[in-house]
PDB file of C-alpha atoms in Angstrom:
ATOM      1  CA  MET P   1     106.788  93.435 221.314  1.00  0.00           C
ATOM      2  CA  ASP P   2     105.324  89.955 222.063  1.00  0.00           C
ATOM      3  CA  TRP P   3     102.049  90.990 220.382  1.00  0.00           C
ATOM      4  CA  LEU P   4     103.700  91.951 217.036  1.00  0.00           C
ATOM      5  CA  TYR P   5     104.444  88.559 215.529  1.00  0.00           C
ATOM      6  CA  PRO P   6     100.939  87.020 216.332  1.00  0.00           C
ATOM      7  CA  PHE P   7      99.425  90.237 214.906  1.00  0.00           C
ATOM      8  CA  LEU P   8     101.468  90.094 211.704  1.00  0.00           C
ATOM      9  CA  GLN P   9     100.824  86.383 211.367  1.00  0.00           C
ATOM     10  CA  ALA P  10      97.056  87.008 211.680  1.00  0.00           C
ATOM     11  CA  VAL P  11      97.105  89.768 209.124  1.00  0.00           C
ATOM     12  CA  LEU P  12      99.014  87.658 206.603  1.00  0.00           C
ATOM     13  CA  ASN P  13      96.718  84.766 207.189  1.00  0.00           C
ATOM     14  CA  GLY P  14      93.758  87.025 206.664  1.00  0.00           C
ATOM     15  CA  ILE P  15      95.114  88.334 203.412  1.00  0.00           C
ATOM     16  CA  LEU P  16      95.623  84.738 202.141  1.00  0.00           C
ATOM     17  CA  THR P  17      92.015  83.949 202.956  1.00  0.00           C
ATOM     18  CA  GLY P  18      90.711  87.246 201.794  1.00  0.00           C
ATOM     19  CA  ALA P  19      92.122  86.718 198.208  1.00  0.00           C
ATOM     20  CA  LEU P  20      89.889  83.574 197.908  1.00  0.00           C
ATOM     21  CA  TYR P  21      87.000  85.493 199.379  1.00  0.00           C
ATOM     22  CA  ALA P  22      87.568  88.236 196.852  1.00  0.00           C
ATOM     23  CA  LEU P  23      87.460  85.854 193.824  1.00  0.00           C
ATOM     24  CA  ILE P  24      84.212  84.185 195.160  1.00  0.00           C
ATOM     25  CA  ALA P  25      82.543  87.600 195.697  1.00  0.00           C
ATOM     26  CA  MET P  26      83.696  88.943 192.298  1.00  0.00           C
ATOM     27  CA  GLY P  27      81.824  86.173 190.577  1.00  0.00           C
ATOM     28  CA  MET P  28      78.530  87.086 192.478  1.00  0.00           C
ATOM     29  CA  ALA P  29      79.179  90.782 191.921  1.00  0.00           C
ATOM     30  CA  LEU P  30      79.634  90.298 188.137  1.00  0.00           C
ATOM     31  CA  ILE P  31      76.376  88.416 187.812  1.00  0.00           C
ATOM     32  CA  PHE P  32      74.514  91.049 189.855  1.00  0.00           C
ATOM     33  CA  GLY P  33      76.115  93.959 188.056  1.00  0.00           C
ATOM     34  CA  VAL P  34      75.112  92.735 184.591  1.00  0.00           C
ATOM     35  CA  MET P  35      71.839  91.006 185.349  1.00  0.00           C
ATOM     36  CA  ARG P  36      70.597  92.436 188.596  1.00  0.00           C
ATOM     37  CA  ILE P  37      70.281  88.831 189.909  1.00  0.00           C
ATOM     38  CA  VAL P  38      71.255  87.892 193.423  1.00  0.00           C
ATOM     39  CA  ASN P  39      72.496  84.384 192.706  1.00  0.00           C
ATOM     40  CA  PHE P  40      71.778  82.231 195.778  1.00  0.00           C
ATOM     41  CA  ALA P  41      73.212  79.249 193.952  1.00  0.00           C
ATOM     42  CA  HIS P  42      76.671  80.771 194.098  1.00  0.00           C
ATOM     43  CA  GLY P  43      77.717  78.789 197.187  1.00  0.00           C
ATOM     44  CA  ALA P  44      76.463  75.579 195.481  1.00  0.00           C
ATOM     45  CA  PHE P  45      78.605  76.323 192.485  1.00  0.00           C
ATOM     46  CA  LEU P  46      81.634  76.684 194.720  1.00  0.00           C
ATOM     47  CA  MET P  47      80.735  73.374 196.297  1.00  0.00           C
ATOM     48  CA  LEU P  48      80.395  71.673 192.869  1.00  0.00           C
ATOM     49  CA  GLY P  49      83.885  73.121 191.996  1.00  0.00           C
ATOM     50  CA  MET P  50      85.377  71.593 195.126  1.00  0.00           C
ATOM     51  CA  TYR P  51      83.717  68.186 194.474  1.00  0.00           C
ATOM     52  CA  ALA P  52      84.871  68.360 190.661  1.00  0.00           C
ATOM     53  CA  THR P  53      88.470  69.007 191.897  1.00  0.00           C
ATOM     54  CA  TRP P  54      88.244  66.306 194.508  1.00  0.00           C
ATOM     55  CA  VAL P  55      86.934  63.702 192.045  1.00  0.00           C
ATOM     56  CA  ILE P  56      89.738  64.568 189.520  1.00  0.00           C
ATOM     57  CA  PHE P  57      92.304  64.205 192.388  1.00  0.00           C
ATOM     58  CA  GLU P  58      90.910  61.019 193.889  1.00  0.00           C
ATOM     59  CA  TYR P  59      90.282  59.150 190.622  1.00  0.00           C
ATOM     60  CA  GLY P  60      92.379  60.781 188.077  1.00  0.00           C
ATOM     61  CA  HIS P  61      95.380  61.564 190.382  1.00  0.00           C
ATOM     62  CA  VAL P  62      95.569  65.100 189.132  1.00  0.00           C
ATOM     63  CA  ASN P  63      97.070  67.730 191.457  1.00  0.00           C
ATOM     64  CA  PRO P  64      94.292  69.989 192.647  1.00  0.00           C
ATOM     65  CA  TYR P  65      96.342  73.006 191.536  1.00  0.00           C
ATOM     66  CA  PHE P  66      95.792  71.776 187.943  1.00  0.00           C
ATOM     67  CA  GLY P  67      92.393  70.172 188.677  1.00  0.00           C
ATOM     68  CA  PHE P  68      90.788  73.428 189.531  1.00  0.00           C
ATOM     69  CA  LEU P  69      91.011  74.504 185.840  1.00  0.00           C
ATOM     70  CA  ALA P  70      88.697  71.621 184.810  1.00  0.00           C
ATOM     71  CA  ALA P  71      86.409  72.519 187.658  1.00  0.00           C
ATOM     72  CA  GLY P  72      86.232  76.061 186.349  1.00  0.00           C
ATOM     73  CA  ALA P  73      85.391  74.964 182.821  1.00  0.00           C
ATOM     74  CA  LEU P  74      82.767  72.585 184.184  1.00  0.00           C
ATOM     75  CA  LEU P  75      81.118  75.255 186.274  1.00  0.00           C
ATOM     76  CA  PHE P  76      81.288  77.640 183.262  1.00  0.00           C
ATOM     77  CA  ALA P  77      79.153  75.093 181.291  1.00  0.00           C
ATOM     78  CA  ILE P  78      76.835  74.538 184.223  1.00  0.00           C
ATOM     79  CA  GLY P  79      76.340  78.272 184.552  1.00  0.00           C
ATOM     80  CA  MET P  80      75.524  78.861 180.957  1.00  0.00           C
ATOM     81  CA  ALA P  81      73.156  75.855 181.053  1.00  0.00           C
ATOM     82  CA  VAL P  82      71.370  77.175 184.206  1.00  0.00           C
ATOM     83  CA  TYR P  83      70.979  80.625 182.473  1.00  0.00           C
ATOM     84  CA  ALA P  84      69.754  79.159 179.160  1.00  0.00           C
ATOM     85  CA  GLY P  85      67.446  76.669 180.671  1.00  0.00           C
ATOM     86  CA  LEU P  86      66.046  78.509 183.636  1.00  0.00           C
ATOM     87  CA  VAL P  87      67.100  82.112 184.421  1.00  0.00           C
ATOM     88  CA  ARG P  88      66.522  83.403 180.874  1.00  0.00           C
ATOM     89  CA  HIS P  89      62.872  82.551 180.983  1.00  0.00           C
ATOM     90  CA  VAL P  90      62.078  84.443 184.159  1.00  0.00           C
ATOM     91  CA  PRO P  91      61.471  88.136 183.764  1.00  0.00           C
ATOM     92  CA  VAL P  92      64.124  90.253 185.457  1.00  0.00           C
ATOM     93  CA  GLN P  93      61.312  92.258 187.264  1.00  0.00           C
ATOM     94  CA  ALA P  94      60.238  89.064 188.958  1.00  0.00           C
ATOM     95  CA  GLU P  95      62.987  89.371 191.562  1.00  0.00           C
ATOM     96  CA  PHE P  96      61.309  87.043 194.072  1.00  0.00           C
ATOM     97  CA  MET P  97      60.971  84.344 191.386  1.00  0.00           C
ATOM     98  CA  ILE P  98      64.690  84.721 190.532  1.00  0.00           C
ATOM     99  CA  ILE P  99      65.562  84.293 194.260  1.00  0.00           C
ATOM    100  CA  LEU P 100      63.345  81.081 194.516  1.00  0.00           C
ATOM    101  CA  LEU P 101      64.775  79.804 191.216  1.00  0.00           C
ATOM    102  CA  THR P 102      68.482  80.208 192.389  1.00  0.00           C
ATOM    103  CA  LEU P 103      67.622  78.708 195.883  1.00  0.00           C
ATOM    104  CA  GLY P 104      66.081  75.804 194.070  1.00  0.00           C
ATOM    105  CA  VAL P 105      69.165  75.271 191.984  1.00  0.00           C
ATOM    106  CA  SER P 106      71.186  75.358 195.094  1.00  0.00           C
ATOM    107  CA  LEU P 107      68.963  72.768 196.983  1.00  0.00           C
ATOM    108  CA  ILE P 108      68.959  70.429 193.911  1.00  0.00           C
ATOM    109  CA  SER P 109      72.745  70.597 193.607  1.00  0.00           C
ATOM    110  CA  VAL P 110      73.404  69.982 197.367  1.00  0.00           C
ATOM    111  CA  ASP P 111      70.924  67.089 197.466  1.00  0.00           C
ATOM    112  CA  THR P 112      72.291  65.512 194.305  1.00  0.00           C
ATOM    113  CA  VAL P 113      75.848  65.596 195.735  1.00  0.00           C
ATOM    114  CA  LEU P 114      74.544  64.236 199.021  1.00  0.00           C
ATOM    115  CA  LEU P 115      72.972  61.249 197.135  1.00  0.00           C
ATOM    116  CA  VAL P 116      76.051  60.518 195.014  1.00  0.00           C
ATOM    117  CA  PHE P 117      78.821  61.120 197.526  1.00  0.00           C
ATOM    118  CA  GLY P 118      77.124  60.894 200.935  1.00  0.00           C
ATOM    119  CA  ALA P 119      77.443  63.268 203.809  1.00  0.00           C
ATOM    120  CA  ASP P 120      81.003  62.320 204.854  1.00  0.00           C
ATOM    121  CA  TYR P 121      83.578  65.021 205.274  1.00  0.00           C
ATOM    122  CA  HIS P 122      86.757  64.762 202.987  1.00  0.00           C
ATOM    123  CA  GLN P 123      90.071  66.416 203.034  1.00  0.00           C
ATOM    124  CA  LEU P 124      92.867  66.064 200.554  1.00  0.00           C
ATOM    125  CA  ASN P 125      96.020  64.170 201.687  1.00  0.00           C
ATOM    126  CA  PHE P 126      99.015  65.086 199.592  1.00  0.00           C
ATOM    127  CA  ALA P 127     102.725  65.957 200.231  1.00  0.00           C
ATOM    128  CA  LEU P 128     102.391  69.682 200.050  1.00  0.00           C
ATOM    129  CA  LEU P 129      99.816  69.905 202.836  1.00  0.00           C
ATOM    130  CA  GLY P 130     102.290  69.897 205.683  1.00  0.00           C
ATOM    131  CA  LYS P 131     104.847  72.120 204.079  1.00  0.00           C
ATOM    132  CA  ASN P 132     105.407  75.636 205.627  1.00  0.00           C
ATOM    133  CA  PHE P 133     107.540  78.569 204.681  1.00  0.00           C
ATOM    134  CA  ARG P 134     109.214  80.357 207.615  1.00  0.00           C
ATOM    135  CA  MET P 135     110.376  83.957 207.752  1.00  0.00           C
ATOM    136  CA  GLY P 136     111.707  84.359 211.355  1.00  0.00           C
ATOM    137  CA  GLN P 137     108.657  83.853 213.554  1.00  0.00           C
ATOM    138  CA  ILE P 138     106.259  84.161 210.688  1.00  0.00           C
ATOM    139  CA  SER P 139     105.064  80.924 209.100  1.00  0.00           C
ATOM    140  CA  LEU P 140     103.035  80.522 205.886  1.00  0.00           C
ATOM    141  CA  ASN P 141     101.385  77.246 204.873  1.00  0.00           C
ATOM    142  CA  ALA P 142     102.418  76.300 201.285  1.00  0.00           C
ATOM    143  CA  PRO P 143      98.830  75.318 200.065  1.00  0.00           C
ATOM    144  CA  TRP P 144      97.398  78.543 201.411  1.00  0.00           C
ATOM    145  CA  LEU P 145     100.219  80.514 199.709  1.00  0.00           C
ATOM    146  CA  ILE P 146      99.698  78.844 196.386  1.00  0.00           C
ATOM    147  CA  SER P 147      95.959  79.215 196.556  1.00  0.00           C
ATOM    148  CA  PHE P 148      96.394  82.832 197.374  1.00  0.00           C
ATOM    149  CA  ALA P 149      98.684  83.468 194.389  1.00  0.00           C
ATOM    150  CA  ILE P 150      96.389  81.657 191.906  1.00  0.00           C
ATOM    151  CA  ALA P 151      93.336  83.385 193.257  1.00  0.00           C
ATOM    152  CA  LEU P 152      95.047  86.775 192.948  1.00  0.00           C
ATOM    153  CA  LEU P 153      95.902  86.103 189.299  1.00  0.00           C
ATOM    154  CA  ALA P 154      92.374  84.916 188.595  1.00  0.00           C
ATOM    155  CA  ALA P 155      90.878  87.980 190.377  1.00  0.00           C
ATOM    156  CA  PHE P 156      93.192  90.354 188.167  1.00  0.00           C
ATOM    157  CA  ALA P 157      92.274  88.347 184.987  1.00  0.00           C
ATOM    158  CA  LEU P 158      88.533  88.709 185.751  1.00  0.00           C
ATOM    159  CA  TYR P 159      88.925  92.459 186.359  1.00  0.00           C
ATOM    160  CA  PHE P 160      90.882  92.863 183.140  1.00  0.00           C
ATOM    161  CA  PHE P 161      88.364  90.863 181.177  1.00  0.00           C
ATOM    162  CA  VAL P 162      85.485  92.961 182.425  1.00  0.00           C
ATOM    163  CA  MET P 163      87.168  96.332 182.109  1.00  0.00           C
ATOM    164  CA  ARG P 164      89.413  96.026 179.091  1.00  0.00           C
ATOM    165  CA  THR P 165      87.774  93.704 176.532  1.00  0.00           C
ATOM    166  CA  MET P 166      84.992  94.196 174.017  1.00  0.00           C
ATOM    167  CA  PHE P 167      82.838  91.598 175.898  1.00  0.00           C
ATOM    168  CA  GLY P 168      83.416  93.467 179.163  1.00  0.00           C
ATOM    169  CA  ARG P 169      82.281  96.779 177.490  1.00  0.00           C
ATOM    170  CA  ALA P 170      79.121  94.976 176.212  1.00  0.00           C
ATOM    171  CA  ALA P 171      78.482  93.626 179.619  1.00  0.00           C
ATOM    172  CA  ARG P 172      78.869  97.016 181.215  1.00  0.00           C
ATOM    173  CA  ALA P 173      76.562  98.563 178.592  1.00  0.00           C
ATOM    174  CA  ILE P 174      73.810  96.061 179.587  1.00  0.00           C
ATOM    175  CA  ALA P 175      74.439  96.941 183.164  1.00  0.00           C
ATOM    176  CA  GLN P 176      74.002 100.632 182.506  1.00  0.00           C
ATOM    177  CA  ASN P 177      70.976 100.331 180.187  1.00  0.00           C
ATOM    178  CA  PRO P 178      69.601  96.946 179.149  1.00  0.00           C
ATOM    179  CA  TYR P 179      66.983  98.545 176.947  1.00  0.00           C
ATOM    180  CA  SER P 180      69.359 100.628 174.735  1.00  0.00           C
ATOM    181  CA  ALA P 181      72.210  98.046 174.592  1.00  0.00           C
ATOM    182  CA  PRO P 182      70.462  96.015 171.819  1.00  0.00           C
ATOM    183  CA  LEU P 183      70.286  99.160 169.759  1.00  0.00           C
ATOM    184  CA  MET P 184      74.066  99.179 169.747  1.00  0.00           C
ATOM    185  CA  GLY P 185      74.121  95.559 168.224  1.00  0.00           C
ATOM    186  CA  ILE P 186      74.701  93.865 171.651  1.00  0.00           C
ATOM    187  CA  ASN P 187      73.130  90.337 171.888  1.00  0.00           C
ATOM    188  CA  ILE P 188      71.873  90.616 175.454  1.00  0.00           C
ATOM    189  CA  HIS P 189      71.005  86.972 176.005  1.00  0.00           C
ATOM    190  CA  ARG P 190      74.457  85.797 174.806  1.00  0.00           C
ATOM    191  CA  VAL P 191      76.319  88.245 176.848  1.00  0.00           C
ATOM    192  CA  GLN P 192      74.264  87.471 179.971  1.00  0.00           C
ATOM    193  CA  ALA P 193      74.745  83.702 179.383  1.00  0.00           C
ATOM    194  CA  VAL P 194      78.526  84.107 179.171  1.00  0.00           C
ATOM    195  CA  THR P 195      78.396  86.451 182.280  1.00  0.00           C
ATOM    196  CA  PHE P 196      76.455  83.914 184.354  1.00  0.00           C
ATOM    197  CA  GLY P 197      78.972  81.162 183.139  1.00  0.00           C
ATOM    198  CA  ILE P 198      81.964  83.332 184.147  1.00  0.00           C
ATOM    199  CA  GLY P 199      80.423  84.022 187.503  1.00  0.00           C
ATOM    200  CA  ALA P 200      79.829  80.330 188.176  1.00  0.00           C
ATOM    201  CA  ALA P 201      83.289  79.542 186.894  1.00  0.00           C
ATOM    202  CA  ALA P 202      84.853  82.026 189.359  1.00  0.00           C
ATOM    203  CA  ALA P 203      83.036  80.205 192.169  1.00  0.00           C
ATOM    204  CA  GLY P 204      84.114  76.823 190.873  1.00  0.00           C
ATOM    205  CA  ILE P 205      87.801  77.958 190.635  1.00  0.00           C
ATOM    206  CA  ALA P 206      87.661  79.358 194.117  1.00  0.00           C
ATOM    207  CA  GLY P 207      86.218  76.044 195.227  1.00  0.00           C
ATOM    208  CA  GLY P 208      89.002  74.122 193.596  1.00  0.00           C
ATOM    209  CA  LEU P 209      91.639  76.360 195.320  1.00  0.00           C
ATOM    210  CA  LEU P 210      89.804  76.018 198.687  1.00  0.00           C
ATOM    211  CA  LEU P 211      89.893  72.215 198.466  1.00  0.00           C
ATOM    212  CA  PRO P 212      93.543  71.701 199.586  1.00  0.00           C
ATOM    213  CA  VAL P 213      92.904  73.909 202.756  1.00  0.00           C
ATOM    214  CA  PHE P 214      89.309  73.259 203.701  1.00  0.00           C
ATOM    215  CA  TYR P 215      87.129  70.315 204.570  1.00  0.00           C
ATOM    216  CA  LEU P 216      84.731  69.155 201.841  1.00  0.00           C
ATOM    217  CA  TYR P 217      81.093  68.312 202.527  1.00  0.00           C
ATOM    218  CA  PRO P 218      77.845  68.896 200.645  1.00  0.00           C
ATOM    219  CA  ASP P 219      76.712  71.963 202.635  1.00  0.00           C
ATOM    220  CA  VAL P 220      80.117  73.737 202.553  1.00  0.00           C
ATOM    221  CA  GLY P 221      78.709  76.250 199.968  1.00  0.00           C
ATOM    222  CA  HIS P 222      76.134  77.741 202.360  1.00  0.00           C
ATOM    223  CA  LEU P 223      78.809  79.353 204.510  1.00  0.00           C
ATOM    224  CA  PHE P 224      80.549  81.041 201.535  1.00  0.00           C
ATOM    225  CA  ASN P 225      77.101  81.902 199.973  1.00  0.00           C
ATOM    226  CA  LEU P 226      76.312  84.071 202.995  1.00  0.00           C
ATOM    227  CA  LYS P 227      79.830  85.505 203.114  1.00  0.00           C
ATOM    228  CA  SER P 228      79.880  86.360 199.355  1.00  0.00           C
ATOM    229  CA  PHE P 229      76.477  88.152 199.762  1.00  0.00           C
ATOM    230  CA  LEU P 230      77.895  90.236 202.610  1.00  0.00           C
ATOM    231  CA  MET P 231      80.981  91.129 200.567  1.00  0.00           C
ATOM    232  CA  VAL P 232      78.948  92.133 197.489  1.00  0.00           C
ATOM    233  CA  VAL P 233      76.736  94.375 199.575  1.00  0.00           C
ATOM    234  CA  MET P 234      79.641  95.910 201.499  1.00  0.00           C
ATOM    235  CA  GLY P 235      81.669  96.501 198.339  1.00  0.00           C
ATOM    236  CA  GLY P 236      78.647  98.106 196.510  1.00  0.00           C
ATOM    237  CA  MET P 237      76.111  95.997 194.675  1.00  0.00           C
ATOM    238  CA  GLY P 238      77.554  95.131 191.300  1.00  0.00           C
ATOM    239  CA  SER P 239      81.069  96.519 191.787  1.00  0.00           C
ATOM    240  CA  ILE P 240      83.613  93.762 191.261  1.00  0.00           C
ATOM    241  CA  GLU P 241      86.456  95.970 192.590  1.00  0.00           C
ATOM    242  CA  GLY P 242      84.417  96.697 195.708  1.00  0.00           C
ATOM    243  CA  ALA P 243      83.652  93.024 196.210  1.00  0.00           C
ATOM    244  CA  ALA P 244      87.308  92.213 195.994  1.00  0.00           C
ATOM    245  CA  ALA P 245      88.179  94.948 198.527  1.00  0.00           C
ATOM    246  CA  ALA P 246      85.476  93.804 200.829  1.00  0.00           C
ATOM    247  CA  GLY P 247      86.743  90.183 200.494  1.00  0.00           C
ATOM    248  CA  LEU P 248      90.293  91.158 201.631  1.00  0.00           C
ATOM    249  CA  VAL P 249      88.934  93.323 204.472  1.00  0.00           C
ATOM    250  CA  LEU P 250      86.664  90.477 205.664  1.00  0.00           C
ATOM    251  CA  GLY P 251      89.511  87.991 205.528  1.00  0.00           C
ATOM    252  CA  VAL P 252      91.845  90.115 207.676  1.00  0.00           C
ATOM    253  CA  VAL P 253      89.136  91.104 210.077  1.00  0.00           C
ATOM    254  CA  GLU P 254      88.010  87.445 210.544  1.00  0.00           C
ATOM    255  CA  SER P 255      91.666  86.359 211.162  1.00  0.00           C
ATOM    256  CA  LEU P 256      92.195  89.121 213.768  1.00  0.00           C
ATOM    257  CA  THR P 257      88.852  88.208 215.418  1.00  0.00           C
ATOM    258  CA  SER P 258      89.948  84.554 215.644  1.00  0.00           C
ATOM    259  CA  LEU P 259      93.227  85.564 217.168  1.00  0.00           C
ATOM    260  CA  TYR P 260      91.965  87.827 219.930  1.00  0.00           C
ATOM    261  CA  TRP P 261      88.329  86.551 220.505  1.00  0.00           C
ATOM    262  CA  GLY P 262      88.017  83.090 218.974  1.00  0.00           C
ATOM    263  CA  ASN P 263      86.695  81.565 215.766  1.00  0.00           C
ATOM    264  CA  GLU P 264      83.086  81.589 217.159  1.00  0.00           C
ATOM    265  CA  TRP P 265      83.021  85.402 216.967  1.00  0.00           C
ATOM    266  CA  ALA P 266      84.191  85.685 213.384  1.00  0.00           C
ATOM    267  CA  LEU P 267      80.827  85.604 211.773  1.00  0.00           C
ATOM    268  CA  VAL P 268      79.359  87.946 214.424  1.00  0.00           C
ATOM    269  CA  VAL P 269      82.025  90.516 213.698  1.00  0.00           C
ATOM    270  CA  ASP P 270      81.378  90.065 209.910  1.00  0.00           C
ATOM    271  CA  PHE P 271      77.711  91.096 210.521  1.00  0.00           C
ATOM    272  CA  VAL P 272      78.607  93.987 212.769  1.00  0.00           C
ATOM    273  CA  LEU P 273      80.962  95.273 210.088  1.00  0.00           C
ATOM    274  CA  PHE P 274      78.201  94.728 207.437  1.00  0.00           C
ATOM    275  CA  ILE P 275      75.689  96.767 209.558  1.00  0.00           C
ATOM    276  CA  LEU P 276      78.250  99.522 210.129  1.00  0.00           C
ATOM    277  CA  VAL P 277      78.941  99.815 206.367  1.00  0.00           C
ATOM    278  CA  LEU P 278      75.252  99.912 205.526  1.00  0.00           C
ATOM    279  CA  SER P 279      74.546 102.490 208.273  1.00  0.00           C
ATOM    280  CA  PHE P 280      77.262 104.959 207.197  1.00  0.00           C
ATOM    281  CA  LYS P 281      77.412 104.227 203.432  1.00  0.00           C
ATOM    282  CA  PRO P 282      74.285 102.278 202.355  1.00  0.00           C
ATOM    283  CA  SER P 283      75.503 102.079 198.730  1.00  0.00           C
ATOM    284  CA  GLY P 284      78.601 100.194 199.871  1.00  0.00           C
ATOM    285  CA  ILE P 285      82.361 101.039 199.783  1.00  0.00           C
ATOM    286  CA  PHE P 286      82.429 101.402 195.928  1.00  0.00           C
ATOM    287  CA  GLY P 287      78.674 102.000 195.639  1.00  0.00           C
ATOM    288  CA  SER P 288      78.754 104.481 192.917  1.00  0.00           C
ATOM    289  CA  GLN P 289      80.515 102.172 190.492  1.00  0.00           C
ATOM    290  CA  ARG P 290      79.101  99.374 188.471  1.00  0.00           C
ATOM    291  CA  ALA P 291      80.586  96.355 186.802  1.00  0.00           C
TER     292      ALA P 291
END
């Protein structure tokens, strides 16, 4: 039975990480589901959310578990501005231009942060960081547990907003048929602008929740950009519930991989899982559903 507790510990750690992955991926899946845009600036939005929470903590002395709300609001405004100023003016059919545009937004964001804050690594230092909850031989780090609980609530709130509100119905109508949606009185550009803002805010909130448990540096978003793309494709392009499920699965698989094979194999196993899903179910786990 010596293997049992390390296994359970790894699974629990993976679930804690997976909830944050799920929130990140749901933001990207929402944007793709409504607008058919693969947002390569998603990781940069997460990085901006981390820096916003860090600045609020360092200079305003606000706990990061409150500061992430301001980061989410800031990223919502940035997301709407990016849509209104850039994305709206590029035809949806010009997919390559959209990819270049979002990559450009990502590069500008990273370089701006690099110029303002430098390339140094940062990590929060506050009392909660070293606190652990123990259940027998199982130990859970308090910041990870709090980030998990908030990310879970945010993910359910996002799902409820998309599936149960009038705005969500309008967004899903555009996702199903963007040409007939205006005939139903739906303002496409307003709904898409708010959707892009919500997707960016989800990344910003996830960034704020990652800050207490992760190192902060200008390129941190690139890692999560790639992972969120894998999760969105595995879950089914445009399916927010599929992206959430894929995030949880990826979190647990990475944790078990790190336990038995080492951290360096985690990304390799992610891609193997990605290839297997595409090979046996090319539309993804929830491929038949759309946000």
